[in-house]
Short mmCIF file of C-alpha atoms in Angstrom, two decimals:
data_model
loop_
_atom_site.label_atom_id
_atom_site.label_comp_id
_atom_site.label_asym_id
_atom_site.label_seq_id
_atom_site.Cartn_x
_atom_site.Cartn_y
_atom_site.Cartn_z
CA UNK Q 1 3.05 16.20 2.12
CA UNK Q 2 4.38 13.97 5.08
CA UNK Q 3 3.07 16.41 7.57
CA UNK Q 4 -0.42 16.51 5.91
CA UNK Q 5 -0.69 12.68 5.99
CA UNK Q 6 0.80 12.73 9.64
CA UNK Q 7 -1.71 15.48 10.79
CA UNK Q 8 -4.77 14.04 9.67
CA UNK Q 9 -3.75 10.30 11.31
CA UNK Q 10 -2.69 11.70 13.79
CA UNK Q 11 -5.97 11.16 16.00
CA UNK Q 12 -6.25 8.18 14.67
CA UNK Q 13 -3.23 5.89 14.99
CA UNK Q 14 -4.21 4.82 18.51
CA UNK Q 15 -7.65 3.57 16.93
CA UNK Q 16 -5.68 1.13 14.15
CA UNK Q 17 -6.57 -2.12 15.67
CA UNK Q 18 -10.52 -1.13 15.63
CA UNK Q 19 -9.98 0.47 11.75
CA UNK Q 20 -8.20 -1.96 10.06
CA UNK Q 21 -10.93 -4.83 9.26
CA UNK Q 22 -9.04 -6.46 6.45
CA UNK Q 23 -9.94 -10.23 6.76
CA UNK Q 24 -8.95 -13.75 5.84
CA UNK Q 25 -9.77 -17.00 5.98
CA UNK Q 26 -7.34 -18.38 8.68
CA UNK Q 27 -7.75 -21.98 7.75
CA UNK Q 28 -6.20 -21.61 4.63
CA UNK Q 29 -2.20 -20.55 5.64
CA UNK Q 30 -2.54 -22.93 8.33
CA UNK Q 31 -3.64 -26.23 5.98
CA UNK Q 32 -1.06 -24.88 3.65
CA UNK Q 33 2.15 -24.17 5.55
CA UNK Q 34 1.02 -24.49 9.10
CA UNK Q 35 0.94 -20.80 10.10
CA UNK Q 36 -1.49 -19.73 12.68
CA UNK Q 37 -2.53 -16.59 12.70
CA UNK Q 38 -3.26 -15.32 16.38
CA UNK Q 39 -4.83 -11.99 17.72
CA UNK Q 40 -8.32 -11.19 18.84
CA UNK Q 41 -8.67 -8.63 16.19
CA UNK Q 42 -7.64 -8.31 12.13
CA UNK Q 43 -4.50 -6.26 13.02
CA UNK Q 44 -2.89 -8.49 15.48
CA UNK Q 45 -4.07 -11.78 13.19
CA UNK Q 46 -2.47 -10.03 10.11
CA UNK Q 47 0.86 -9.35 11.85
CA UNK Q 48 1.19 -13.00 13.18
CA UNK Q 49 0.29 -14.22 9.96
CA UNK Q 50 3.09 -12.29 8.02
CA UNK Q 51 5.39 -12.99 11.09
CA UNK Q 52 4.56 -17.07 10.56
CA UNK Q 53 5.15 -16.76 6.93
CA UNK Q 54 8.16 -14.99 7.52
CA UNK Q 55 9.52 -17.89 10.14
CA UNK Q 56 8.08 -20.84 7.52
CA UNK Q 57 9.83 -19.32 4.51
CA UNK Q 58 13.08 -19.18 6.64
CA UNK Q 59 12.52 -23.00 6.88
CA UNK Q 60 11.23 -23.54 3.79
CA UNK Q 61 13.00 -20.94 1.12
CA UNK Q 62 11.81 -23.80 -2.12
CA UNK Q 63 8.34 -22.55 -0.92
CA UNK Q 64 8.61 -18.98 -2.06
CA UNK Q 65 6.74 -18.77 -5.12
CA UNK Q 66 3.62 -21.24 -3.39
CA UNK Q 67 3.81 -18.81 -0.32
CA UNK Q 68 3.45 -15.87 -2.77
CA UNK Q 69 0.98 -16.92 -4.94
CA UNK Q 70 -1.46 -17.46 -1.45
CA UNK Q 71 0.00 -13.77 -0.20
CA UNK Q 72 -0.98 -11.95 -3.49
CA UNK Q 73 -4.00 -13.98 -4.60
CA UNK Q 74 -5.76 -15.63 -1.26
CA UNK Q 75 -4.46 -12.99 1.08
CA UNK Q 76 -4.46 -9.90 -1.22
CA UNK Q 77 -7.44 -10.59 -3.16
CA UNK Q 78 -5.70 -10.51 -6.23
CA UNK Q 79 -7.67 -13.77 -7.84
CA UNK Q 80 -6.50 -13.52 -11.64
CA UNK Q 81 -2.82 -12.76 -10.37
CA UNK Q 82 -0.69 -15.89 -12.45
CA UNK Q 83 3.11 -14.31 -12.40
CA UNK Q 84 4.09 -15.51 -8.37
CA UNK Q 85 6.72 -17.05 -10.39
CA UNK Q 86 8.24 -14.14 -11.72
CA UNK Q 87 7.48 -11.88 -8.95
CA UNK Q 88 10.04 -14.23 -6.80
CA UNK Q 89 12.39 -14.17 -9.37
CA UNK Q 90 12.35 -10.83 -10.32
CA UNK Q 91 13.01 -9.66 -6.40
CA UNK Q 92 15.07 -12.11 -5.60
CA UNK Q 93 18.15 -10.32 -5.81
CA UNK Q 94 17.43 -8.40 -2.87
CA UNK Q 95 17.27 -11.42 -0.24
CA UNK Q 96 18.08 -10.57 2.99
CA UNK Q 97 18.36 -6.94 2.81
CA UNK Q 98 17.37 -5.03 5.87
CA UNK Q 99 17.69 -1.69 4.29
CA UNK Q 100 16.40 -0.76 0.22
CA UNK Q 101 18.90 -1.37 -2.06
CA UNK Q 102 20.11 2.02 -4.11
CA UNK Q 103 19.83 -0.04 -7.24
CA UNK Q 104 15.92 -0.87 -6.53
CA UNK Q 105 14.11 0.52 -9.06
CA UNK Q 106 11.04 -1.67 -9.59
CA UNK Q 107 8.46 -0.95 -13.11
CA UNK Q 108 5.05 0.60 -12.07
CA UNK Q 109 3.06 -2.14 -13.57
CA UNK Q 110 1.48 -4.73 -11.28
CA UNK Q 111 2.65 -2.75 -7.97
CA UNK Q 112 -0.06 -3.99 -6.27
CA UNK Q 113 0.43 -7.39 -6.39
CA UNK Q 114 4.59 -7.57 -6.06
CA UNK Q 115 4.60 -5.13 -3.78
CA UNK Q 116 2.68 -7.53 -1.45
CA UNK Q 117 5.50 -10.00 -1.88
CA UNK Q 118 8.33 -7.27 -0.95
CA UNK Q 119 6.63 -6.33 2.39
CA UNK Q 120 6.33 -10.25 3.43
CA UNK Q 121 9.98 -10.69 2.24
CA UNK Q 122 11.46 -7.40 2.99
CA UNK Q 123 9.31 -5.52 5.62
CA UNK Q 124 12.07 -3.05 7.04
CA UNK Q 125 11.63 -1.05 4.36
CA UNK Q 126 8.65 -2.41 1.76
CA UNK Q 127 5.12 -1.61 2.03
CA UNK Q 128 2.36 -2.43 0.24
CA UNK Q 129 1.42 0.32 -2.55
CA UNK Q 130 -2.41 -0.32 -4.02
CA UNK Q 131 -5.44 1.68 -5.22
CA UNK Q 132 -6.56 1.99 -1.45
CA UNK Q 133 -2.95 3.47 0.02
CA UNK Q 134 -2.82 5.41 -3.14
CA UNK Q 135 -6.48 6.73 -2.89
CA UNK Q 136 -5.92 7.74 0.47
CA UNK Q 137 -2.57 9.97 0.45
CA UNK Q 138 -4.23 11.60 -2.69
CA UNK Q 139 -7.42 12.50 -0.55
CA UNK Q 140 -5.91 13.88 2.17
CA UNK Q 141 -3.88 16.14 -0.11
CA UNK Q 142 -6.92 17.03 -2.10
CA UNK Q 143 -9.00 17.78 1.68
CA UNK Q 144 -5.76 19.97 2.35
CA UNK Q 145 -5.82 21.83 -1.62
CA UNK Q 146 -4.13 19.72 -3.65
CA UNK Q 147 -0.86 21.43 -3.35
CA UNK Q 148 1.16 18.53 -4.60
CA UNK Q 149 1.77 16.05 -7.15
CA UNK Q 150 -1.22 13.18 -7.34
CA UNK Q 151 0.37 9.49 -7.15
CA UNK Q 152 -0.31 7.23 -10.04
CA UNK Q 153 -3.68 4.56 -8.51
CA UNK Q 154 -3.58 1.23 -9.47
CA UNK Q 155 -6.55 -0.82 -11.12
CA UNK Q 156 -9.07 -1.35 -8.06
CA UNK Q 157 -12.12 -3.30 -7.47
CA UNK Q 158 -13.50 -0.72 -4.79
CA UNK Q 159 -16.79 0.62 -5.95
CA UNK Q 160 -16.66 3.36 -3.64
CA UNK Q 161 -13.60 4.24 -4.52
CA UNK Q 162 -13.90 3.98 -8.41
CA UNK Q 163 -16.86 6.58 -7.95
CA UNK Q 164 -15.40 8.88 -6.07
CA UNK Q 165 -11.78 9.25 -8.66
CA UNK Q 166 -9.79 11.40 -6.46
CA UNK Q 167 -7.36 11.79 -9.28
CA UNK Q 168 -9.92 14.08 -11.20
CA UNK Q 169 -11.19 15.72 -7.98
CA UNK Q 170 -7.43 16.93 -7.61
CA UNK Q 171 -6.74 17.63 -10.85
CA UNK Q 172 -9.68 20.01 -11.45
CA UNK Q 173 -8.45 21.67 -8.04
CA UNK Q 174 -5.03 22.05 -9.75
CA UNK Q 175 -6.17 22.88 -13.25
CA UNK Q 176 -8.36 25.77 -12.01
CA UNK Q 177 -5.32 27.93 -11.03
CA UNK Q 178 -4.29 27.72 -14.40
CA UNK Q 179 -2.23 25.75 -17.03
CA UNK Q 180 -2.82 24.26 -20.26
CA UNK Q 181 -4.82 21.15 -22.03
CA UNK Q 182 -2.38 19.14 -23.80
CA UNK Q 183 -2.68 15.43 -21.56
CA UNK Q 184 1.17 14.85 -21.75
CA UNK Q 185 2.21 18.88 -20.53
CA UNK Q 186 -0.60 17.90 -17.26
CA UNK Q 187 0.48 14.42 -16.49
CA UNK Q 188 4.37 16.14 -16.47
CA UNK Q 189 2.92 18.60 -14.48
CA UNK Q 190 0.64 16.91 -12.22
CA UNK Q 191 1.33 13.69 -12.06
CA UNK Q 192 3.82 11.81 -10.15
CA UNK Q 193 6.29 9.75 -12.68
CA UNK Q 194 5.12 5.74 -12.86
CA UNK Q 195 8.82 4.45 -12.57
CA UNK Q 196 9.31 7.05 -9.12
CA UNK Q 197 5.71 6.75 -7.50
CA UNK Q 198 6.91 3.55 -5.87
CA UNK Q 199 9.94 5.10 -4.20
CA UNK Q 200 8.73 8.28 -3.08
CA UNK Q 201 5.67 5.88 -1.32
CA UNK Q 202 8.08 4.30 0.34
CA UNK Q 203 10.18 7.97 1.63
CA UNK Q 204 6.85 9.07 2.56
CA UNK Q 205 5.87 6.02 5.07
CA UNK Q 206 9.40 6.42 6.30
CA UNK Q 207 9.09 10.41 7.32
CA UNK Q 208 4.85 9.52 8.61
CA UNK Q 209 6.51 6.80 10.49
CA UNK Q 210 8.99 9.30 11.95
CA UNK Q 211 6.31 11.98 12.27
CA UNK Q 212 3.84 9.77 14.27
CA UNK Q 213 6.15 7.31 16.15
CA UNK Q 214 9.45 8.50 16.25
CA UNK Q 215 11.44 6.19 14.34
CA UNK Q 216 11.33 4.34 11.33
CA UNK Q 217 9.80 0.95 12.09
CA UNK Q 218 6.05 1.71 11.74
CA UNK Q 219 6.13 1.97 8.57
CA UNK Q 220 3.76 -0.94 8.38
CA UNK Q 221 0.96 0.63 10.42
CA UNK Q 222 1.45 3.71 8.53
CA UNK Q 223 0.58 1.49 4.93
CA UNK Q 224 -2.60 -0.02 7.27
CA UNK Q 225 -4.18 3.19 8.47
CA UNK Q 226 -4.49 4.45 5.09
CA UNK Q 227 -5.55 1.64 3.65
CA UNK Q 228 -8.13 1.06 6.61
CA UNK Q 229 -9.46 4.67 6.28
CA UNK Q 230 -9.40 4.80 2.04
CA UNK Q 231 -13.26 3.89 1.76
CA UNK Q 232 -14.53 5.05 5.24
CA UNK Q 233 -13.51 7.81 7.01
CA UNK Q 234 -11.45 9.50 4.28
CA UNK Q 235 -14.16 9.19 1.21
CA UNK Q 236 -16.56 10.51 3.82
CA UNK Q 237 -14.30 13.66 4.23
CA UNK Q 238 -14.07 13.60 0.21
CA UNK Q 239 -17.46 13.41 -0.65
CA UNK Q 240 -18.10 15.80 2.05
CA UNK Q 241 -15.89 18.70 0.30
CA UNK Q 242 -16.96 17.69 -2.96
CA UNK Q 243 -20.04 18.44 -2.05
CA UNK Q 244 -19.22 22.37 -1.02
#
């Protein structure tokens, strides 16, 4: 699968600063904790703006759960998010890490919100995992035919997206070469477990990273092309074979 999502971005890693258009509202982190975030473009303002975090939380570790609740809910969109609290606590363990723990096995639910927190926190080796990221690495498997398992998508407010459920469009590619109709026997079958999906996101940004730069540390960029691409260019390509 890593050389399928490698392939396809390939052409378009050198493009990421023009793709990714995720904005903000940079007065906000800098009334809050005094973090400017600098760059003439979304990437570059993003960066600096985890970077600052990063530095102010280093300075200020009593902050964490204020600094989360902005990351998840101002940041990340996340309005009705209300467990900062317990996202800090529950991942807390884990301070200062610079490589994933082998006892880090995080629960499925919310992943889209805590896993925000763990790439500010622990970005060496955390990404962010949410119904874009997801949407995307099950497109370009479906565009390629759906040869392998579909991750689990979170909960997303992306009305392009929601239309266009890639997990059906790949399951009715898999389910036409044959198998039964019992829901549990095609989840097993199909579906990536909840409890793994997280980790084997995580081994695939690693071996993309690899495959595309050469080493390990772009993991981030990896996470930001396919959530830049999730409702553009890639559910152009899907709508375009769906349409066949």
């Amino acid at each position: 699968m890593n050389n399928k999502i490698a392939n396809y971005l390939r052409g378009k890693k050198e493009n990421i600063s023009a793709l990714y258009t995720w904005g903000f509202d940079e007065t906000v982190p800098q009334k809050k904790f005094g973090v400017v975030a600098d760059g003439t473009n979304w990437l570059e303002k993003t960066i600096s703006l985890k970077r600052g975090l990063r530095e102010y939380l280093s300075n200020n570790p009593e902050a964490q759960v204020d600094v989360a609740h902005y990351f998840i809910t101002e940041w990340g969109g996340i309005k009705r998010f209300s467990k900062s609290k317990e996202t800090v606590e529950d991942f807390s363990k884990w301070q200062g890490s610079q490589t994933r723990p082998a006892d880090f096995k995080p629960k499925y639910a919310s992943v889209s919100s805590w896993s925000k927190w763990l790439s500010l926190m622990y970005p060496s080796w955390a990404c962010i995992y949410d119904s874009r990221v997801a949407y995307s690495i099950n497109a370009i498997n479906y565009l390629d035919g759906g040869e392998q398992k579909i991750f689990p998508v979170p909960e997303g407010r992306n009305t392009r997206l929601n239309i266009m459920d890639i997990s059906t469009l790949l399951l009715k590619q898999k389910l036409k070469k044959g198998g039964g109709s019992n829901p549990k026997d095609i989840k097993k079958a199909h579906f990536i477990n909840e409890r793994d999906a997280y980790l084997d996101y995580l081994d695939l940004m690693v071996t993309v990273s690899k495959e595309l730069w050469g080493d390990e540390t772009h993991i981030h960029e990896v996470e930001m092309l396919l959530f830049a691409l999730a409702d553009t260019v890639i559910y152009e390509d899907v709508l375009a074979k769906a349409c066949e």
